[in-house]
mmCIF file of C-alpha atoms in Angstrom:
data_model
loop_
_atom_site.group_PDB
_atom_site.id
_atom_site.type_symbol
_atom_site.label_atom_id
_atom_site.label_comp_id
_atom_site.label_asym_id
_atom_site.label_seq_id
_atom_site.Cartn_x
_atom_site.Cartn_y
_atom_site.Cartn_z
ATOM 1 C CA UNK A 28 100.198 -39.289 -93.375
ATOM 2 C CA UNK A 29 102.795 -38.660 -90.963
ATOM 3 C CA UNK A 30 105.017 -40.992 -89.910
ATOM 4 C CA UNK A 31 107.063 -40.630 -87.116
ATOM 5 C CA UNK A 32 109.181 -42.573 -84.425
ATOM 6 C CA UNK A 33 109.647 -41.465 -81.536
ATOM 7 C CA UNK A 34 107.650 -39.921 -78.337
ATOM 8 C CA UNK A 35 108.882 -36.723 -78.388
ATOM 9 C CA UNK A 36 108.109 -36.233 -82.433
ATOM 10 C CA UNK A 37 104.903 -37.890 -81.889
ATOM 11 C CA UNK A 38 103.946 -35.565 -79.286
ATOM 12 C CA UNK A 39 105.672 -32.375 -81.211
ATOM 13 C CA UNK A 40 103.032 -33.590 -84.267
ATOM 14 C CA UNK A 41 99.891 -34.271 -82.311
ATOM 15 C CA UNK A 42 100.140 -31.320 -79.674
ATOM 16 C CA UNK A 43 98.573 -28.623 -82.194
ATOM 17 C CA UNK A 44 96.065 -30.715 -83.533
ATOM 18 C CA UNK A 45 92.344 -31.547 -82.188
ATOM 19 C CA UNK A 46 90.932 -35.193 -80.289
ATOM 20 C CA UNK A 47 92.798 -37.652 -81.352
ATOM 21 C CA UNK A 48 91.096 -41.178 -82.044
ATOM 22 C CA UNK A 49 93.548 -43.641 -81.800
ATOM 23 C CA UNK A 50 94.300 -47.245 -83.019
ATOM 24 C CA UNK A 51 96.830 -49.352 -81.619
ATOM 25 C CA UNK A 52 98.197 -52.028 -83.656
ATOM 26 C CA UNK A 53 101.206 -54.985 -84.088
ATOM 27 C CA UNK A 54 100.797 -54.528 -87.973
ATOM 28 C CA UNK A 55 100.776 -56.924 -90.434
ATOM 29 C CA UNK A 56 97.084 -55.333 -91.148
ATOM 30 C CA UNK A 57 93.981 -56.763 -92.686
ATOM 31 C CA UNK A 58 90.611 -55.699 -93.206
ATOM 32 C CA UNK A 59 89.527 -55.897 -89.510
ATOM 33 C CA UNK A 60 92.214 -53.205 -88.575
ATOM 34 C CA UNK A 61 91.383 -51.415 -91.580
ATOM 35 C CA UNK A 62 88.000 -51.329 -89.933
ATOM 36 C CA UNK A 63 89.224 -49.711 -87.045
ATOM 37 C CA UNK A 64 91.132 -47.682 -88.575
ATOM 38 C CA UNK A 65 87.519 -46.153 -90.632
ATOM 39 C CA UNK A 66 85.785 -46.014 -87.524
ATOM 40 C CA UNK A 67 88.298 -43.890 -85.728
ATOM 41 C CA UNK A 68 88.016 -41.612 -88.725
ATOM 42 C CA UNK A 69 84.684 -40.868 -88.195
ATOM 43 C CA UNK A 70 84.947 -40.885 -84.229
ATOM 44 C CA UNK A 71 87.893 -38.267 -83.738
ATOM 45 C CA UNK A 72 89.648 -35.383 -85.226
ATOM 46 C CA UNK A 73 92.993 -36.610 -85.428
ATOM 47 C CA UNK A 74 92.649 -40.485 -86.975
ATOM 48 C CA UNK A 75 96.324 -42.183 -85.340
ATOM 49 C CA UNK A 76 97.777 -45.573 -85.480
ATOM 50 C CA UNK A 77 100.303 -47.673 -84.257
ATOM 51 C CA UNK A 78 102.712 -50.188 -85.433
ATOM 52 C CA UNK A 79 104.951 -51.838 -82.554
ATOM 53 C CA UNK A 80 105.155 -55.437 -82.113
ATOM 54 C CA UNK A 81 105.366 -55.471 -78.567
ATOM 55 C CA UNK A 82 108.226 -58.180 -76.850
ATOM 56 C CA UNK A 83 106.192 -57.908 -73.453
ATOM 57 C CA UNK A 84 102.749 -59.652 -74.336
ATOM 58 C CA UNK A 85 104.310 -62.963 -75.631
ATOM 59 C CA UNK A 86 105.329 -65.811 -74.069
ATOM 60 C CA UNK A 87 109.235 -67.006 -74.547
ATOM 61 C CA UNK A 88 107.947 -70.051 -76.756
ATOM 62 C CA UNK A 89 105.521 -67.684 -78.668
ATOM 63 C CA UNK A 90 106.013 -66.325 -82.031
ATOM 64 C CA UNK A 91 107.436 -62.986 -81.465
ATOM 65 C CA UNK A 92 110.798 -62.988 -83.574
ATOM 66 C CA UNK A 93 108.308 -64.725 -86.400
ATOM 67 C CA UNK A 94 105.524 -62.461 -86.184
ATOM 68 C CA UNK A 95 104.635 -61.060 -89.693
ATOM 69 C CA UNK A 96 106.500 -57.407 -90.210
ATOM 70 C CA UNK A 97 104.669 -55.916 -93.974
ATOM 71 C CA UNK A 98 105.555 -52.497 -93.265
ATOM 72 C CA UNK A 99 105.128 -50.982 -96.803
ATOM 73 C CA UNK A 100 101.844 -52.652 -97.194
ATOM 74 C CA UNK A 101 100.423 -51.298 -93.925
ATOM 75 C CA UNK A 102 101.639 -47.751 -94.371
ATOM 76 C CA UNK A 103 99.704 -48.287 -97.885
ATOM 77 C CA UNK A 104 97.028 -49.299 -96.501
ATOM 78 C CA UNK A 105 96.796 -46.896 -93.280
ATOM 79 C CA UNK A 106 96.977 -43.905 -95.315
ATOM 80 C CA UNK A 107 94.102 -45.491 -97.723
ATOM 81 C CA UNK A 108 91.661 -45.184 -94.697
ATOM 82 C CA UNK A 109 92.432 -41.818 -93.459
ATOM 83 C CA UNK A 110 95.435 -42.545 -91.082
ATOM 84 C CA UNK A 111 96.835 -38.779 -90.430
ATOM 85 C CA UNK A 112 99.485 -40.009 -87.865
ATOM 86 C CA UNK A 113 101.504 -43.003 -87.870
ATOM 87 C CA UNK A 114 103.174 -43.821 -84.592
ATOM 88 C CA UNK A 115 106.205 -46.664 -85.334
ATOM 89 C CA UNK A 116 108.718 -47.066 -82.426
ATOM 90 C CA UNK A 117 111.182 -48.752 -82.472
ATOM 91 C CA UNK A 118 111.956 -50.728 -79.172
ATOM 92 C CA UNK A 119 114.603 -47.933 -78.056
ATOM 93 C CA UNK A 120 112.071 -45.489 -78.353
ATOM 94 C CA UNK A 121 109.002 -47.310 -76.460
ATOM 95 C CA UNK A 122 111.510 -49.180 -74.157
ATOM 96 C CA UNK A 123 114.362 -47.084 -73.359
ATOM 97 C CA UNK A 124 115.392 -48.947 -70.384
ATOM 98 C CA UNK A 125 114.160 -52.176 -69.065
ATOM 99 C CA UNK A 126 110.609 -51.801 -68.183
ATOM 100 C CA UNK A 127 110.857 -52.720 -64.700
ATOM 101 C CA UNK A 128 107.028 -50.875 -63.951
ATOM 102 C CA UNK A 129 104.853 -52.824 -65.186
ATOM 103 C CA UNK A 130 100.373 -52.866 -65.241
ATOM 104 C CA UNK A 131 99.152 -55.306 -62.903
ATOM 105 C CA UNK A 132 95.356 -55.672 -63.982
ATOM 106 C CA UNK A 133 92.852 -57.463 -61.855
ATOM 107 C CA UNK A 134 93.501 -61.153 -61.519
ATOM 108 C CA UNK A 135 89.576 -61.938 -60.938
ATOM 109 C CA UNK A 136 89.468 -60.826 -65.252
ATOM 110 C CA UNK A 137 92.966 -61.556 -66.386
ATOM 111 C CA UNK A 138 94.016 -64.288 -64.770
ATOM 112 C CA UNK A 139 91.119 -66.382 -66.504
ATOM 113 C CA UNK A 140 90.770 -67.880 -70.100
ATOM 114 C CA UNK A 141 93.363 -66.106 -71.855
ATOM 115 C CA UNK A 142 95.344 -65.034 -69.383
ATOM 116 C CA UNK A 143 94.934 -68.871 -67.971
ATOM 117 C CA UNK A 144 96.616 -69.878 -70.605
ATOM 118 C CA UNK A 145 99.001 -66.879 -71.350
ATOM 119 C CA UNK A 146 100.496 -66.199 -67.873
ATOM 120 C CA UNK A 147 101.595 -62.272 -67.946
ATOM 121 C CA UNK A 148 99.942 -61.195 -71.351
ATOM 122 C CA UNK A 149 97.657 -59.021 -70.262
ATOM 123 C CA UNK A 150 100.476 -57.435 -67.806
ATOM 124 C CA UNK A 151 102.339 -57.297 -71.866
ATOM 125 C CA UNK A 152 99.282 -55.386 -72.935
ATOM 126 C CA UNK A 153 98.235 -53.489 -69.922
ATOM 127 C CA UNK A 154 101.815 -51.776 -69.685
ATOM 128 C CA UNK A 155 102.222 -50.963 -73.231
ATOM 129 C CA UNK A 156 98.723 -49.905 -73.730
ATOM 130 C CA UNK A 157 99.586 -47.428 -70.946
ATOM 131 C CA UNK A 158 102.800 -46.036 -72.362
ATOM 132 C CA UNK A 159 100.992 -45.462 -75.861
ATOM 133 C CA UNK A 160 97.958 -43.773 -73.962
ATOM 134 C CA UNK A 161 100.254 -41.777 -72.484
ATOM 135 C CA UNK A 162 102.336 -40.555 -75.934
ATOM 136 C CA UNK A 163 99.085 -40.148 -78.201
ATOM 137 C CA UNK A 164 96.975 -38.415 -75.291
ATOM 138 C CA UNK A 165 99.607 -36.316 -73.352
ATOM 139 C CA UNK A 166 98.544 -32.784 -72.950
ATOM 140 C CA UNK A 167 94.819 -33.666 -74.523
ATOM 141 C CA UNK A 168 92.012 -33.357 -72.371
ATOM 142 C CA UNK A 169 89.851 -36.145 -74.324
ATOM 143 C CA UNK A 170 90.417 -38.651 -76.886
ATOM 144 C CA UNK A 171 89.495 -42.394 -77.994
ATOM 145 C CA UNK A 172 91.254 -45.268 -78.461
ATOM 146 C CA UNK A 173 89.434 -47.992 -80.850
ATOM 147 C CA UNK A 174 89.624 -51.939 -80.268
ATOM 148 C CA UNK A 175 88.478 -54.929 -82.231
ATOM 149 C CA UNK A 176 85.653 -57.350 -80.244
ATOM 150 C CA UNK A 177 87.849 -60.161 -81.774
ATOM 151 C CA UNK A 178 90.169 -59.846 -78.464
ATOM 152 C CA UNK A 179 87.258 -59.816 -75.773
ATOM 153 C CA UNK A 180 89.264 -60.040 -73.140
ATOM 154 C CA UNK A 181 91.862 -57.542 -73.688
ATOM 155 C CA UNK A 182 89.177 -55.214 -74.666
ATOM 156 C CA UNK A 183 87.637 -55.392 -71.050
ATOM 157 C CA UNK A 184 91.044 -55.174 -69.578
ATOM 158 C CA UNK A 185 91.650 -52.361 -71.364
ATOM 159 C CA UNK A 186 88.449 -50.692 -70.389
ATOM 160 C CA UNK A 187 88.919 -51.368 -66.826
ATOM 161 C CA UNK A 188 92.382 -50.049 -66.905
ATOM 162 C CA UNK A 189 91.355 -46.685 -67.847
ATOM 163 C CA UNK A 190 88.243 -46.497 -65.407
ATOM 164 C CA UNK A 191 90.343 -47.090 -62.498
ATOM 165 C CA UNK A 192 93.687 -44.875 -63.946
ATOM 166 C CA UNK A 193 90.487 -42.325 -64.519
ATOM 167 C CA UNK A 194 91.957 -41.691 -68.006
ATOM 168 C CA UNK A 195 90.218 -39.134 -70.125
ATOM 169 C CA UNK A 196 90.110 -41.634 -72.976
ATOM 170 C CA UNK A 197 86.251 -43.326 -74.577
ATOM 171 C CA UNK A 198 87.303 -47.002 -75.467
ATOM 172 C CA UNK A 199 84.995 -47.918 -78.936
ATOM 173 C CA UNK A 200 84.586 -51.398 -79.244
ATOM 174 C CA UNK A 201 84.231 -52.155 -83.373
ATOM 175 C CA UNK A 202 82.689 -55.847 -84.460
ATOM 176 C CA UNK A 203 84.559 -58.300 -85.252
ATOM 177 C CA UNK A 204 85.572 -58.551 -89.012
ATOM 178 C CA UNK A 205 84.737 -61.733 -90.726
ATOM 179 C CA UNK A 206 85.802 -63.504 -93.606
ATOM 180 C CA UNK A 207 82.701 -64.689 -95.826
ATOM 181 C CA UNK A 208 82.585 -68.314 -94.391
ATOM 182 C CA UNK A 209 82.679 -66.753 -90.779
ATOM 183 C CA UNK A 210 86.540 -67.081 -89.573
ATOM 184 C CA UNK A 211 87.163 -64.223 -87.729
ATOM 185 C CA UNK A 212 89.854 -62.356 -89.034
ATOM 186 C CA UNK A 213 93.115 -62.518 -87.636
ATOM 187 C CA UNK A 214 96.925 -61.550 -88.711
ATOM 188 C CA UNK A 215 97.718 -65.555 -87.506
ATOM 189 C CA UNK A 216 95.121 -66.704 -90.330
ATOM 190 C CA UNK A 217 98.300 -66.156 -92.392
ATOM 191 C CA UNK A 218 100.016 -68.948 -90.787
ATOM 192 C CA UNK A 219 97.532 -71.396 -92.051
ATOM 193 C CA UNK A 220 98.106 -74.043 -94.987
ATOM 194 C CA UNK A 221 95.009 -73.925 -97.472
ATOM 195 C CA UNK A 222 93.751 -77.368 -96.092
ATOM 196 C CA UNK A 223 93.919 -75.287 -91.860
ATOM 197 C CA UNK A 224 92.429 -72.295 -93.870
ATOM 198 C CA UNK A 225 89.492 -74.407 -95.168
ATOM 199 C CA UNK A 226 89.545 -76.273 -91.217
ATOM 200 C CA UNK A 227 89.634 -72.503 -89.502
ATOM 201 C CA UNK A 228 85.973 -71.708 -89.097
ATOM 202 C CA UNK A 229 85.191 -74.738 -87.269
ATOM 203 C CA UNK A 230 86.473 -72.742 -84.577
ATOM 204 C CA UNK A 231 83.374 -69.848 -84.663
ATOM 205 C CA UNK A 232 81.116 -73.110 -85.434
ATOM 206 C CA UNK A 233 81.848 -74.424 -82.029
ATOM 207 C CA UNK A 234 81.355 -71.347 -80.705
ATOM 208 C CA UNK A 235 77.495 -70.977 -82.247
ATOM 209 C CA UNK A 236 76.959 -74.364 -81.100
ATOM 210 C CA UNK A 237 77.470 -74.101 -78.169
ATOM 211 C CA UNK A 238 75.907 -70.788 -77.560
ATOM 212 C CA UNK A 239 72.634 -72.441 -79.128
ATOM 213 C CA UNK A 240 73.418 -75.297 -76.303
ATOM 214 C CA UNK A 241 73.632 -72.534 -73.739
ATOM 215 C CA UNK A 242 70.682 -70.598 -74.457
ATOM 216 C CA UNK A 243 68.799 -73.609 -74.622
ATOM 217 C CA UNK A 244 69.737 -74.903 -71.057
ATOM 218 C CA UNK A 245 68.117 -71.483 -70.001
ATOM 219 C CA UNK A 246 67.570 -71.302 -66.279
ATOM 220 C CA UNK A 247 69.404 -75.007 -65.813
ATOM 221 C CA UNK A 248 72.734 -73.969 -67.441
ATOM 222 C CA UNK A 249 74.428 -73.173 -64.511
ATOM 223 C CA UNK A 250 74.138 -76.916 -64.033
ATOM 224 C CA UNK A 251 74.758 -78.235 -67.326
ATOM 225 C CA UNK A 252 77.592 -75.411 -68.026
ATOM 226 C CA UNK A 253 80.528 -77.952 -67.426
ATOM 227 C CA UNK A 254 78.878 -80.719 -69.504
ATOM 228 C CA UNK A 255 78.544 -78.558 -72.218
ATOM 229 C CA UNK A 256 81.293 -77.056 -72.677
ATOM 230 C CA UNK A 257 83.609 -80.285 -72.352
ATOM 231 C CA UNK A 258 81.486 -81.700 -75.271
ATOM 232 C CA UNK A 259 82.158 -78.341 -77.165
ATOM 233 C CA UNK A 260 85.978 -79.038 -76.657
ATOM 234 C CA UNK A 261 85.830 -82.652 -77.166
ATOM 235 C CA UNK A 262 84.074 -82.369 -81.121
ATOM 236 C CA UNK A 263 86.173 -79.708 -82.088
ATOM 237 C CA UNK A 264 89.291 -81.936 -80.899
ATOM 238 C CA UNK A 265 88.008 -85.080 -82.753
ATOM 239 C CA UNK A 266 88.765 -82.774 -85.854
ATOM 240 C CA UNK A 267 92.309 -82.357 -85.128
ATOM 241 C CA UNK A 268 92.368 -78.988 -83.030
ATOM 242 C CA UNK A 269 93.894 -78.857 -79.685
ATOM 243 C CA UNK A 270 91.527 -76.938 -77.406
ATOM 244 C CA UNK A 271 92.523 -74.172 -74.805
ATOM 245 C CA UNK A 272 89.050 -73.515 -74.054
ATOM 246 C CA UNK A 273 85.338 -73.264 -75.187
ATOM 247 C CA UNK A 274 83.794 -71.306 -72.688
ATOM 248 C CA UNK A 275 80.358 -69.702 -71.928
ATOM 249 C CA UNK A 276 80.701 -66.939 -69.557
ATOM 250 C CA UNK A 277 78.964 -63.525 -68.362
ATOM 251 C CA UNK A 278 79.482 -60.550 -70.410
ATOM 252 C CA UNK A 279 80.167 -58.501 -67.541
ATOM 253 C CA UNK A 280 82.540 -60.151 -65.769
ATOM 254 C CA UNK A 281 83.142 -63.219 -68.029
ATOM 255 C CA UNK A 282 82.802 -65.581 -64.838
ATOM 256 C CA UNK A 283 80.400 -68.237 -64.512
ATOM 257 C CA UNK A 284 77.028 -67.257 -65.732
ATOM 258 C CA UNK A 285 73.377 -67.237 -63.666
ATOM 259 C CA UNK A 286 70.238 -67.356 -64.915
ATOM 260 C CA UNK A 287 68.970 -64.112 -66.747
ATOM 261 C CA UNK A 288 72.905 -63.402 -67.591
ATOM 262 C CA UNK A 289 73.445 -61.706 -70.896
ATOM 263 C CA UNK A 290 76.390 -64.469 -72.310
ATOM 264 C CA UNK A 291 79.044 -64.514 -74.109
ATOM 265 C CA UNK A 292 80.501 -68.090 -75.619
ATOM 266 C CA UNK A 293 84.531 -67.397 -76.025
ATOM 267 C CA UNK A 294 87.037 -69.841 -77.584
ATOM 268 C CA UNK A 295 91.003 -70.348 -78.358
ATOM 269 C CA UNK A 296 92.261 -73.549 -79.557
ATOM 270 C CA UNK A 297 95.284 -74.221 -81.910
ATOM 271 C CA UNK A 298 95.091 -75.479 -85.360
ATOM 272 C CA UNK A 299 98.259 -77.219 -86.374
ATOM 273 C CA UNK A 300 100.531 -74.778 -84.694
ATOM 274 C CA UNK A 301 98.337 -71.631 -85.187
ATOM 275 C CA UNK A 302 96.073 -70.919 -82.422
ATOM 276 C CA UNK A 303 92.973 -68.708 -83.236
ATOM 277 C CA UNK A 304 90.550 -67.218 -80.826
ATOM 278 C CA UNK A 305 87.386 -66.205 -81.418
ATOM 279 C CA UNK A 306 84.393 -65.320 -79.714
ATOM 280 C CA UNK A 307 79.897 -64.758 -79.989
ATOM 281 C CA UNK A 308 77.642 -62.603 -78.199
ATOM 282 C CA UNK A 309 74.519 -64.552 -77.193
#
């Protein structure tokens, strides 16, 4: 595996080989990037990844200066799955100078849910996401980039981005991994005690029940939406969580559903000071 640190190395590795299938990542890896990781292998010819915990996407209270580095465990692992190129900038080499141009995505998708409560991180992910396109896929006339269904959201953002930017890039959505009790995995998960760990899947239990809820309200749940999902938040706050939202929405979109929608039922909610997000196709 080749590891290698700057843009102009990156592109100096990549520019003889085939398609690359890319997978961007903040480290601290578990079996969901892993995952991703297998799936690009199969997809492309060149399987790349990404390490950069990126300063842009998180908040000034959020846990960026805490956020989990494991470097010689991920490089272990990365090369495990097939990882041919490693891409690790440092900040210097992704940021050179202030990053005054920044990805404005659509407000009518990221200004919502997440981005509701996380004013400017999708603008974080948009911009980066661009300037990573940009190094893996310069001079390639194809490639894909890989993303985990865990971050919903972001994945549609992502794919948006590149329809309207016309980028020759496939985005591959991969399912989310899930522990054998059903918590989504997450690098955050490592934040929990054992007592939150054994708490943590109440979160995608919400989630199922409420979906059930929603598909039962069929044509009337337009109506009943509201009522719904305030009773979602309200249970899983009795246990001790403290509920961003628990959402149904339309997949295509992710605003409010109408009869004969195909749904989606999305969640993030904080569990001591972890928060967790998690969503279920319905």
């Amino acid at each position: 595996m080749h590891i290698v640190h700057s843009i102009s190395d990156l592109r100096a590795v990549l520019g003889p080989l085939g398609r690359p299938a890319f997978v961007p990542t903040m480290g601290n890896l578990h079996d969901g990037h892993i995952a991703l990781m297998r799936r690009a292998v199969q997809l492309g010819e060149v399987p790349v990844a990404s390490i950069f915990v990126n300063r842009l996407q998180f908040l000034p209270h959020e846990d960026f200066d805490s956020y989990p580095r494991t470097w010689d465990a991920d490089c272990e692992r990365l090369a495990a799955a097939g990882c041919q190129v490693l891409f690790a900038p440092r900040e210097r080499d992704l940021y050179p100078e202030p990053q005054t141009f920044k990805i404005l995505p659509d407000s009518q998708l990221a200004d919502l849910l997440e981005g509701e409560f996380r004013p400017g991180f999708f603008t974080g992910v948009c911009t980066v996401v661009m300037k990573l396109f940009s190094a893996v896929f310069a001079g390639k006339t194809s490639g894909i980039a890989v993303f985990g269904q865990k971050d919903y959201q972001q994945l549609m953002v992502v794919r948006r981005m590149v329809q309207q930017f016309t980028l020759p890039i496939d985005i591959v959505a991969n399912p989310t991994e899930r522990a054998p009790d059903g918590l989504a995995l997450s690098s955050r998960n490592g934040y929990l005690s054992a007592s939150e760990r054994a708490e943590a899947v109440a979160l995608s239990r919400a989630l199922r029940t409420l979906g059930e809820a929603a598909k039962a309200a069929g044509d009337a749940l337009p109506a009943q939406r509201e009522a719904l999902e305030q009773a979602a938040r309200a249970q899983l706050n009795a246990r001790g969580w403290q509920t961003d939202y628990l959402s149904v929405r339309r997949r295509s979109d992710l605003l409010a559903p109408k009869p004969g929608d195909a749904l989606v039922v999305l969640g993030a909610a904080r569990l001591g000071p972890t928060r967790l997000i998690d969503n279920l196709e319905i």
